[in-house]
Amino acid sequence: MNEDFLSFVWRYQYFDSADLRTETGEALQILRIGQLNTDAGPDFAESRVLLDGMEWVGAVELHVKSSDWEVHRHPGDLAYESVVLHVVWDDDRPVRRRDGTLVPTLVLSGRVKPAVRERYQRLMESKAEIPCAPQFRDAPRLQKISMLDRVLLERLDGKAARVIDLWEENNRDWEETAYQWLAQYFGFRLNAPAFLRLARIIPLKVLQKHRGSGRQIEALLFGCSGLLPENSEEVYVQDLHKEYQFLATKYGLLSQRMELTEWKFLRLRPAGFPTVRLAQWATLLQREAGLFASLTSIENADDLRKMLRVSQSDYWKRHYQFGKRSASTVPDLGKDAADLLIINAAVPLLAAYARQRDHAGLLDRAVRWLEQISAEKNHITRAWEALGMRVNTAFDSQALIEWHTTYCARKRCLECSVGASLVRPA
Ligand code: SF4
């Protein structure tokens, strides 16, 4: 037994409400369960109850044991003086207000069907990747679909909030924000922090001044990244070095050079080395006058993919690292990588912009992009597929990953429409 279950039972009134009485024998009628409160203070606000025919309006507080009132330090807390009903599983101690009057108490143990509790316990004790796996197919299809929509929007909202934070840090400059946000995802998983740091070191405005020269953009990126060797026999490297010295001095960037150790090469395929990604990033920065303007003007995912599938400069077509010539051609940024950039970088950017502008059409477009991209495949999506869920598009995979991560893995089954439908009384 825990308060989550008690809250669920109270919220949906899944208990026998015949001849309700408080522990002191007053006849109780619930007129309004109240608003669930997720902030500080009692659990439900603005509840209405009749006690022996008299109406009381105030808060409802829930506890497994009535003595938790003291354990949670409510005595003396003015916020709890407004409690009109204390709903508990077990009444092990009377609870009084500051003036000494008893807080009316309703005990729910004995009023909840054992099957409801058992179904909840089964979910909580399940060790399956998706705890309700054995029962999932029995849940109504409508609950599954509504949950998919809900978690996808929650995921977009969470990511959009992070973009908005970055936008605030960047004095509400959308172009600078898009540049830093996208840079982070050009680093993919392992080099995201290094790419973001590099983007914060070199302001976009500096790079934009040198859009006419891919070599200068590469010099700034590789020089500030710390990846550029000090000495080399190669003309390309020597050129970059000279350009970097000149430009970094001009823009006061010399002291901000990153360390080589900040970049990760281990466990990466050569095509994903940060050197190759930086070269591709340089191409994109040179080609696009305004990343944000471009991203927000593109209607469909195909065009977006075309924009992001950049190839690198000649040197990087034959090198994965400085000074090491490759026998084979280094591939351009591939379709899968471009799709990951759309999912993780472009969609949240557009969702953030939609939120900031309160523009539903932009949010619809972000969702449409996801629907136009193939699903990611991983152990989470495979677990859902095994339960009969369709995982065709990135909309499906993103929603299912969010569902698993924020609900199933945290056993928030009672907040999940499927869980609520599986636990509720038959
Ligand atoms: S959160 Fe929902 S889908 Fe996930 S295990 Fe719980 S009931 Fe099942």
CSV table of C-alpha atoms and ligand atoms in Angstrom, one decimal:
chain,number,residue,atom,x,y,z
A,1,MET,CA,0.0,0.0,0.0
A,2,ASN,CA,1.2,3.5,-0.8
A,3,GLU,CA,-0.1,7.0,-1.2
A,4,ASP,CA,-0.1,6.7,-5.0
A,5,PHE,CA,-2.6,3.9,-4.9
A,6,LEU,CA,-4.6,5.7,-2.3
A,7,SER,CA,-4.7,8.8,-4.4
A,8,PHE,CA,-5.8,6.7,-7.4
A,9,VAL,CA,-8.6,5.1,-5.4
A,10,TRP,CA,-9.7,8.5,-4.2
A,11,ARG,CA,-9.4,10.3,-7.5
A,12,TYR,CA,-11.6,7.7,-9.3
A,13,GLN,CA,-13.7,6.9,-6.2
A,14,TYR,CA,-12.9,3.2,-6.6
A,15,PHE,CA,-14.2,2.2,-3.2
A,16,ASP,CA,-17.5,1.1,-1.8
A,17,SER,CA,-19.3,4.4,-0.9
A,18,ALA,CA,-22.4,2.8,0.7
A,19,ASP,CA,-23.1,4.3,4.1
A,20,LEU,CA,-19.9,6.2,4.3
A,21,ARG,CA,-18.9,7.3,7.8
A,22,THR,CA,-16.0,9.0,9.4
A,23,GLU,CA,-14.2,7.2,12.3
A,24,THR,CA,-16.2,9.2,14.8
A,25,GLY,CA,-19.5,8.1,13.1
A,26,GLU,CA,-20.5,11.2,11.2
A,27,ALA,CA,-22.4,10.4,8.0
A,28,LEU,CA,-20.2,11.4,5.1
A,29,GLN,CA,-21.2,12.3,1.6
A,30,ILE,CA,-18.6,13.3,-1.0
A,31,LEU,CA,-19.8,16.1,-3.2
A,32,ARG,CA,-16.6,16.9,-5.0
A,33,ILE,CA,-13.3,15.0,-4.7
A,34,GLY,CA,-11.3,18.2,-5.4
A,35,GLN,CA,-8.3,19.1,-7.6
A,36,LEU,CA,-5.2,17.0,-7.4
A,37,ASN,CA,-2.4,19.2,-6.0
A,38,THR,CA,1.1,18.3,-7.2
A,39,ASP,CA,2.7,21.3,-5.3
A,40,ALA,CA,3.3,21.7,-1.6
A,41,GLY,CA,0.2,21.5,0.6
A,42,PRO,CA,-2.7,19.0,0.9
A,43,ASP,CA,-3.2,16.4,-1.8
A,44,PHE,CA,-6.6,17.6,-3.1
A,45,ALA,CA,-7.8,21.2,-3.0
A,46,GLU,CA,-11.3,22.6,-3.2
A,47,SER,CA,-13.0,19.4,-2.1
A,48,ARG,CA,-16.6,19.5,-0.9
A,49,VAL,CA,-18.1,17.0,1.6
A,50,LEU,CA,-21.2,16.8,3.7
A,51,LEU,CA,-20.7,15.7,7.3
A,52,ASP,CA,-23.9,14.9,9.1
A,53,GLY,CA,-25.7,17.1,6.5
A,54,MET,CA,-23.4,20.1,6.9
A,55,GLU,CA,-21.3,21.1,3.9
A,56,TRP,CA,-17.6,21.6,4.3
A,57,VAL,CA,-15.3,23.0,1.6
A,58,GLY,CA,-11.6,22.6,1.9
A,59,ALA,CA,-8.7,20.2,1.3
A,60,VAL,CA,-8.5,16.4,1.4
A,61,GLU,CA,-5.2,14.9,2.7
A,62,LEU,CA,-4.3,11.2,2.0
A,63,HIS,CA,-2.1,9.0,4.1
A,64,VAL,CA,-1.5,5.3,4.4
A,65,LYS,CA,-1.6,5.6,8.2
A,66,SER,CA,-3.2,8.5,10.0
A,67,SER,CA,0.0,8.9,12.1
A,68,ASP,CA,1.8,9.9,8.9
A,69,TRP,CA,0.2,13.3,9.5
A,70,GLU,CA,2.8,13.8,12.2
A,71,VAL,CA,5.6,11.9,10.3
A,72,HIS,CA,5.1,14.4,7.5
A,73,ARG,CA,5.1,17.3,9.9
A,74,HIS,CA,1.6,18.7,9.2
A,75,PRO,CA,0.8,19.7,12.8
A,76,GLY,CA,1.3,23.4,13.0
A,77,ASP,CA,1.4,23.8,9.3
A,78,LEU,CA,-1.3,26.4,8.4
A,79,ALA,CA,-1.7,24.9,4.9
A,80,TYR,CA,-3.2,21.8,6.6
A,81,GLU,CA,-5.7,23.6,8.8
A,82,SER,CA,-8.0,23.7,5.7
A,83,VAL,CA,-8.2,19.9,5.6
A,84,VAL,CA,-11.9,18.9,5.8
A,85,LEU,CA,-11.3,15.2,5.4
A,86,HIS,CA,-8.3,12.9,6.1
A,87,VAL,CA,-8.5,9.8,3.9
A,88,VAL,CA,-6.4,6.9,5.2
A,89,TRP,CA,-5.9,3.2,4.8
A,90,ASP,CA,-5.3,2.6,8.4
A,91,ASP,CA,-6.4,4.9,11.3
A,92,ASP,CA,-3.7,4.2,13.9
A,93,ARG,CA,-3.9,7.6,15.7
A,94,PRO,CA,-6.5,10.5,15.9
A,95,VAL,CA,-5.4,13.7,14.2
A,96,ARG,CA,-6.2,17.1,15.6
A,97,ARG,CA,-6.1,20.6,14.3
A,98,ARG,CA,-4.4,23.4,16.2
A,99,ASP,CA,-7.6,24.2,18.1
A,100,GLY,CA,-7.8,20.6,19.3
A,101,THR,CA,-10.8,19.6,17.1
A,102,LEU,CA,-10.5,16.2,15.4
A,103,VAL,CA,-9.9,16.1,11.6
A,104,PRO,CA,-12.7,13.9,10.2
A,105,THR,CA,-11.2,10.7,9.0
A,106,LEU,CA,-12.3,8.2,6.4
A,107,VAL,CA,-10.7,4.8,6.4
A,108,LEU,CA,-10.6,3.0,3.0
A,109,SER,CA,-9.2,-0.4,3.9
A,110,GLY,CA,-12.2,-2.8,3.7
A,111,ARG,CA,-13.9,-0.6,1.1
A,112,VAL,CA,-11.6,-1.3,-1.8
A,113,LYS,CA,-12.1,-4.6,-3.7
A,114,PRO,CA,-9.1,-6.9,-3.0
A,115,ALA,CA,-8.9,-7.6,-6.8
A,116,VAL,CA,-8.1,-3.9,-7.4
A,117,ARG,CA,-5.3,-3.9,-4.9
A,118,GLU,CA,-4.0,-7.2,-6.2
A,119,ARG,CA,-3.9,-6.0,-9.8
A,120,TYR,CA,-2.0,-2.9,-8.7
A,121,GLN,CA,0.5,-5.0,-6.7
A,122,ARG,CA,1.0,-7.3,-9.6
A,123,LEU,CA,2.1,-4.3,-11.7
A,124,MET,CA,4.4,-3.0,-8.9
A,125,GLU,CA,6.1,-6.4,-8.4
A,126,SER,CA,6.5,-7.2,-12.1
A,127,LYS,CA,10.1,-7.4,-13.2
A,128,ALA,CA,9.2,-7.2,-16.9
A,129,GLU,CA,10.7,-4.5,-19.1
A,130,ILE,CA,7.1,-3.3,-19.5
A,131,PRO,CA,5.6,-4.3,-16.1
A,132,CYS,CA,2.1,-4.8,-17.4
A,133,ALA,CA,3.3,-7.0,-20.3
A,134,PRO,CA,1.2,-10.0,-19.4
A,135,GLN,CA,-2.0,-7.9,-19.4
A,136,PHE,CA,-1.2,-5.3,-21.9
A,137,ARG,CA,-3.0,-6.9,-24.8
A,138,ASP,CA,-6.2,-6.9,-22.7
A,139,ALA,CA,-6.2,-3.0,-22.3
A,140,PRO,CA,-8.6,-1.1,-24.6
A,141,ARG,CA,-7.0,0.1,-27.8
A,142,LEU,CA,-8.4,3.6,-27.2
A,143,GLN,CA,-6.4,3.9,-24.0
A,144,LYS,CA,-3.2,2.9,-25.9
A,145,ILE,CA,-3.8,5.4,-28.7
A,146,SER,CA,-4.6,8.3,-26.3
A,147,MET,CA,-1.5,7.4,-24.3
A,148,LEU,CA,0.7,7.6,-27.4
A,149,ASP,CA,-0.5,11.0,-28.2
A,150,ARG,CA,-0.1,12.2,-24.7
A,151,VAL,CA,3.4,11.0,-24.1
A,152,LEU,CA,4.6,12.3,-27.5
A,153,LEU,CA,3.3,15.7,-26.6
A,154,GLU,CA,4.9,15.4,-23.1
A,155,ARG,CA,8.2,14.5,-24.8
A,156,LEU,CA,8.1,17.4,-27.2
A,157,ASP,CA,7.2,19.7,-24.3
A,158,GLY,CA,10.1,18.5,-22.2
A,159,LYS,CA,12.6,19.0,-25.0
A,160,ALA,CA,11.0,22.3,-26.0
A,161,ALA,CA,11.5,23.5,-22.4
A,162,ARG,CA,15.2,22.8,-22.7
A,163,VAL,CA,15.4,24.7,-25.9
A,164,ILE,CA,13.6,27.6,-24.4
A,165,ASP,CA,16.1,27.7,-21.5
A,166,LEU,CA,18.9,27.8,-24.0
A,167,TRP,CA,17.1,30.6,-25.9
A,168,GLU,CA,16.8,32.6,-22.7
A,169,GLU,CA,20.5,32.1,-22.0
A,170,ASN,CA,21.2,33.4,-25.5
A,171,ASN,CA,19.2,36.6,-24.9
A,172,ARG,CA,16.3,35.2,-26.9
A,173,ASP,CA,18.3,34.9,-30.1
A,174,TRP,CA,16.8,32.0,-32.1
A,175,GLU,CA,19.6,31.7,-34.6
A,176,GLU,CA,22.3,31.5,-31.9
A,177,THR,CA,20.1,29.0,-30.0
A,178,ALA,CA,19.5,26.8,-33.1
A,179,TYR,CA,23.3,26.9,-33.8
A,180,GLN,CA,24.2,25.7,-30.3
A,181,TRP,CA,21.3,23.2,-30.1
A,182,LEU,CA,22.0,21.6,-33.5
A,183,ALA,CA,25.8,21.6,-32.8
A,184,GLN,CA,25.1,19.5,-29.7
A,185,TYR,CA,23.4,16.9,-31.8
A,186,PHE,CA,26.1,16.9,-34.5
A,187,GLY,CA,28.2,15.5,-31.7
A,188,PHE,CA,25.6,12.7,-31.4
A,189,ARG,CA,25.7,10.9,-28.1
A,190,LEU,CA,29.3,10.7,-27.1
A,191,ASN,CA,30.5,14.1,-28.3
A,192,ALA,CA,27.4,16.2,-27.6
A,193,PRO,CA,28.9,18.0,-24.6
A,194,ALA,CA,32.1,18.9,-26.6
A,195,PHE,CA,30.2,20.1,-29.6
A,196,LEU,CA,28.0,22.3,-27.4
A,197,ARG,CA,31.0,23.7,-25.6
A,198,LEU,CA,32.7,24.5,-28.9
A,199,ALA,CA,29.5,26.3,-30.2
A,200,ARG,CA,29.5,28.3,-27.0
A,201,ILE,CA,33.1,29.3,-27.5
A,202,ILE,CA,32.7,30.5,-31.1
A,203,PRO,CA,29.7,32.8,-31.5
A,204,LEU,CA,27.6,32.2,-34.5
A,205,LYS,CA,28.1,35.8,-35.6
A,206,VAL,CA,31.9,35.2,-35.9
A,207,LEU,CA,31.3,32.1,-38.1
A,208,GLN,CA,28.8,33.9,-40.2
A,209,LYS,CA,31.4,36.6,-41.1
A,210,HIS,CA,33.5,33.9,-42.7
A,211,ARG,CA,30.8,32.0,-44.6
A,212,GLY,CA,32.6,32.9,-47.8
A,213,SER,CA,35.5,30.6,-46.9
A,214,GLY,CA,35.0,27.0,-45.9
A,215,ARG,CA,38.7,26.9,-44.9
A,216,GLN,CA,38.3,29.7,-42.4
A,217,ILE,CA,35.2,28.1,-40.8
A,218,GLU,CA,37.1,24.8,-40.5
A,219,ALA,CA,40.1,26.7,-39.1
A,220,LEU,CA,38.0,28.2,-36.4
A,221,LEU,CA,36.2,25.0,-35.5
A,222,PHE,CA,39.2,22.7,-35.6
A,223,GLY,CA,41.5,25.3,-34.0
A,224,CYS,CA,39.2,26.1,-31.1
A,225,SER,CA,38.3,22.4,-30.6
A,226,GLY,CA,41.9,21.5,-29.8
A,227,LEU,CA,41.8,18.8,-32.4
A,228,LEU,CA,44.1,20.6,-34.8
A,229,PRO,CA,47.7,19.4,-34.6
A,230,GLU,CA,50.4,22.0,-33.8
A,231,ASN,CA,52.8,20.6,-36.3
A,232,SER,CA,52.2,18.8,-39.6
A,233,GLU,CA,53.8,18.3,-42.9
A,234,GLU,CA,50.4,18.6,-44.6
A,235,VAL,CA,49.6,21.8,-46.4
A,236,TYR,CA,45.9,21.6,-45.4
A,237,VAL,CA,46.8,21.4,-41.8
A,238,GLN,CA,49.4,24.2,-42.0
A,239,ASP,CA,46.8,26.4,-43.7
A,240,LEU,CA,44.2,25.7,-41.0
A,241,HIS,CA,46.8,26.5,-38.4
A,242,LYS,CA,47.7,29.9,-39.9
A,243,GLU,CA,44.0,30.8,-40.3
A,244,TYR,CA,43.2,29.7,-36.8
A,245,GLN,CA,46.1,31.8,-35.3
A,246,PHE,CA,45.0,34.8,-37.2
A,247,LEU,CA,41.2,34.5,-36.6
A,248,ALA,CA,41.4,33.4,-33.0
A,249,THR,CA,43.7,36.3,-32.2
A,250,LYS,CA,41.3,38.7,-33.9
A,251,TYR,CA,38.2,37.4,-32.0
A,252,GLY,CA,40.0,36.8,-28.7
A,253,LEU,CA,39.5,33.0,-28.9
A,254,LEU,CA,43.0,31.8,-28.3
A,255,SER,CA,42.6,31.4,-24.5
A,256,GLN,CA,39.4,29.4,-24.9
A,257,ARG,CA,40.9,26.5,-26.9
A,258,MET,CA,39.5,23.2,-25.8
A,259,GLU,CA,41.5,20.2,-24.7
A,260,LEU,CA,42.0,17.2,-27.0
A,261,THR,CA,40.8,14.9,-24.2
A,262,GLU,CA,37.3,16.5,-24.3
A,263,TRP,CA,36.7,14.6,-27.6
A,264,LYS,CA,35.7,10.9,-27.7
A,265,PHE,CA,36.9,8.6,-30.5
A,266,LEU,CA,36.6,5.3,-28.6
A,267,ARG,CA,33.6,3.1,-29.4
A,268,LEU,CA,32.8,5.2,-32.5
A,269,ARG,CA,32.8,4.0,-36.0
A,270,PRO,CA,35.4,6.1,-38.0
A,271,ALA,CA,32.5,7.8,-39.9
A,272,GLY,CA,31.2,9.1,-36.6
A,273,PHE,CA,34.6,10.5,-35.4
A,274,PRO,CA,34.2,14.1,-34.1
A,275,THR,CA,36.8,15.2,-36.7
A,276,VAL,CA,34.5,14.0,-39.6
A,277,ARG,CA,31.4,15.4,-37.9
A,278,LEU,CA,33.1,18.8,-37.4
A,279,ALA,CA,34.0,18.9,-41.0
A,280,GLN,CA,30.4,18.2,-42.0
A,281,TRP,CA,29.2,20.7,-39.4
A,282,ALA,CA,31.5,23.3,-41.1
A,283,THR,CA,29.9,22.5,-44.5
A,284,LEU,CA,26.4,23.1,-43.1
A,285,LEU,CA,27.5,26.4,-41.4
A,286,GLN,CA,29.0,27.6,-44.6
A,287,ARG,CA,26.0,26.7,-46.7
A,288,GLU,CA,23.2,27.9,-44.5
A,289,ALA,CA,23.0,31.7,-43.9
A,290,GLY,CA,20.4,31.1,-41.1
A,291,LEU,CA,20.0,27.6,-39.7
A,292,PHE,CA,16.9,28.6,-37.7
A,293,ALA,CA,15.3,30.4,-40.6
A,294,SER,CA,15.9,27.4,-42.8
A,295,LEU,CA,14.6,24.8,-40.3
A,296,THR,CA,11.5,26.7,-39.6
A,297,SER,CA,10.6,27.3,-43.2
A,298,ILE,CA,10.9,23.7,-44.4
A,299,GLU,CA,7.6,21.9,-44.7
A,300,ASN,CA,8.5,18.2,-45.0
A,301,ALA,CA,11.0,15.9,-43.5
A,302,ASP,CA,12.5,14.9,-46.9
A,303,ASP,CA,13.6,18.5,-47.6
A,304,LEU,CA,14.9,18.8,-44.1
A,305,ARG,CA,16.9,15.6,-44.6
A,306,LYS,CA,18.4,16.9,-47.9
A,307,MET,CA,19.5,20.1,-46.0
A,308,LEU,CA,21.2,18.1,-43.3
A,309,ARG,CA,22.9,15.4,-45.4
A,310,VAL,CA,26.1,17.4,-45.9
A,311,SER,CA,29.3,16.2,-47.3
A,312,GLN,CA,32.7,17.3,-46.0
A,313,SER,CA,35.6,19.1,-47.7
A,314,ASP,CA,38.0,17.2,-49.9
A,315,TYR,CA,40.6,16.5,-47.1
A,316,TRP,CA,37.9,14.9,-45.0
A,317,LYS,CA,36.8,12.7,-47.8
A,318,ARG,CA,40.1,10.8,-47.4
A,319,HIS,CA,40.8,11.3,-43.7
A,320,TYR,CA,39.0,10.2,-40.6
A,321,GLN,CA,41.7,11.9,-38.4
A,322,PHE,CA,44.4,14.5,-39.1
A,323,GLY,CA,47.4,13.0,-40.8
A,324,LYS,CA,46.0,9.5,-41.3
A,325,ARG,CA,45.0,9.0,-45.0
A,326,SER,CA,42.2,6.5,-45.4
A,327,ALA,CA,42.3,3.9,-48.2
A,328,SER,CA,38.5,4.2,-48.7
A,329,THR,CA,36.4,7.3,-49.2
A,330,VAL,CA,34.9,8.7,-46.0
A,331,PRO,CA,31.1,8.7,-46.3
A,332,ASP,CA,29.0,11.8,-46.2
A,333,LEU,CA,26.5,12.3,-43.3
A,334,GLY,CA,24.1,9.5,-43.9
A,335,LYS,CA,20.3,9.2,-43.9
A,336,ASP,CA,20.1,7.6,-40.5
A,337,ALA,CA,22.3,10.3,-39.0
A,338,ALA,CA,20.2,13.0,-40.7
A,339,ASP,CA,17.0,11.5,-39.3
A,340,LEU,CA,18.5,11.5,-35.8
A,341,LEU,CA,19.3,15.2,-36.2
A,342,ILE,CA,15.7,15.8,-37.3
A,343,ILE,CA,14.3,13.8,-34.4
A,344,ASN,CA,16.6,15.2,-31.7
A,345,ALA,CA,17.4,18.6,-32.8
A,346,ALA,CA,15.0,20.0,-35.5
A,347,VAL,CA,11.8,18.7,-34.0
A,348,PRO,CA,12.4,20.1,-30.5
A,349,LEU,CA,13.6,23.4,-32.0
A,350,LEU,CA,10.4,23.8,-33.9
A,351,ALA,CA,8.3,22.6,-30.9
A,352,ALA,CA,10.0,25.3,-28.8
A,353,TYR,CA,9.4,28.0,-31.3
A,354,ALA,CA,5.7,26.8,-31.6
A,355,ARG,CA,5.4,27.0,-27.8
A,356,GLN,CA,7.1,30.4,-27.6
A,357,ARG,CA,4.9,31.8,-30.4
A,358,ASP,CA,1.8,29.9,-29.2
A,359,HIS,CA,1.5,28.6,-32.8
A,360,ALA,CA,-0.3,25.2,-33.1
A,361,GLY,CA,0.5,25.0,-36.8
A,362,LEU,CA,4.2,24.8,-36.1
A,363,LEU,CA,3.7,22.1,-33.5
A,364,ASP,CA,1.6,20.2,-36.0
A,365,ARG,CA,4.5,20.4,-38.5
A,366,ALA,CA,7.0,19.1,-36.0
A,367,VAL,CA,4.7,16.1,-35.3
A,368,ARG,CA,4.3,15.6,-39.1
A,369,TRP,CA,8.1,15.5,-39.5
A,370,LEU,CA,8.2,12.7,-37.0
A,371,GLU,CA,5.4,10.9,-38.9
A,372,GLN,CA,7.5,11.1,-42.1
A,373,ILE,CA,10.6,9.5,-40.7
A,374,SER,CA,11.2,5.8,-40.0
A,375,ALA,CA,11.1,4.6,-36.4
A,376,GLU,CA,14.3,4.1,-34.4
A,377,LYS,CA,14.9,0.6,-33.3
A,378,ASN,CA,16.2,-0.3,-29.9
A,379,HIS,CA,15.5,-2.7,-27.0
A,380,ILE,CA,12.6,-0.4,-25.9
A,381,THR,CA,10.8,-0.3,-29.2
A,382,ARG,CA,11.3,-4.1,-29.6
A,383,ALA,CA,9.7,-4.7,-26.2
A,384,TRP,CA,6.7,-2.7,-27.4
A,385,GLU,CA,6.5,-4.5,-30.7
A,386,ALA,CA,6.5,-7.8,-28.8
A,387,LEU,CA,3.3,-6.5,-27.1
A,388,GLY,CA,1.7,-5.8,-30.5
A,389,MET,CA,2.4,-2.0,-30.7
A,390,ARG,CA,3.0,-0.7,-34.2
A,391,VAL,CA,6.5,1.0,-34.4
A,392,ASN,CA,6.6,2.3,-38.0
A,393,THR,CA,7.5,6.0,-37.7
A,394,ALA,CA,9.6,8.2,-35.5
A,395,PHE,CA,6.3,9.4,-34.0
A,396,ASP,CA,5.7,5.8,-32.7
A,397,SER,CA,9.2,5.2,-31.5
A,398,GLN,CA,9.6,8.6,-29.8
A,399,ALA,CA,6.2,8.2,-28.1
A,400,LEU,CA,7.0,4.7,-27.0
A,401,ILE,CA,10.5,5.6,-25.7
A,402,GLU,CA,8.9,8.4,-23.7
A,403,TRP,CA,6.1,6.1,-22.4
A,404,HIS,CA,8.6,3.5,-21.3
A,405,THR,CA,11.1,5.9,-19.8
A,406,THR,CA,8.8,8.2,-17.9
A,407,TYR,CA,6.0,5.8,-17.0
A,408,CYS,CA,6.8,2.1,-17.2
A,409,ALA,CA,10.4,2.3,-15.9
A,410,ARG,CA,9.2,4.5,-13.0
A,411,LYS,CA,6.2,2.3,-12.4
A,412,ARG,CA,3.9,5.3,-12.8
A,413,CYS,CA,1.2,2.8,-13.9
A,414,LEU,CA,-1.7,4.6,-12.1
A,415,GLU,CA,-0.9,7.8,-14.1
A,416,CYS,CA,-1.0,5.8,-17.3
A,417,SER,CA,-4.3,5.4,-19.1
A,418,VAL,CA,-3.5,1.7,-19.8
A,419,GLY,CA,-2.5,1.1,-16.1
A,420,ALA,CA,-5.6,2.8,-14.8
A,421,SER,CA,-7.8,0.7,-17.1
A,422,LEU,CA,-6.0,-2.5,-16.0
A,423,VAL,CA,-6.3,-1.8,-12.2
A,424,ARG,CA,-9.8,-0.3,-12.0
A,425,PRO,CA,-12.7,-2.4,-10.6
A,426,ALA,CA,-14.2,-4.8,-13.1
B,1,SF4,S1,3.1,2.6,-17.2
B,1,SF4,FE1,1.3,1.8,-18.3
B,1,SF4,S2,2.1,0.7,-20.1
B,1,SF4,FE2,3.8,1.0,-18.6
B,1,SF4,S3,3.8,-0.8,-17.4
B,1,SF4,FE3,2.6,0.6,-16.3
B,1,SF4,S4,0.5,0.2,-17.0
B,1,SF4,FE4,1.9,-0.8,-18.4
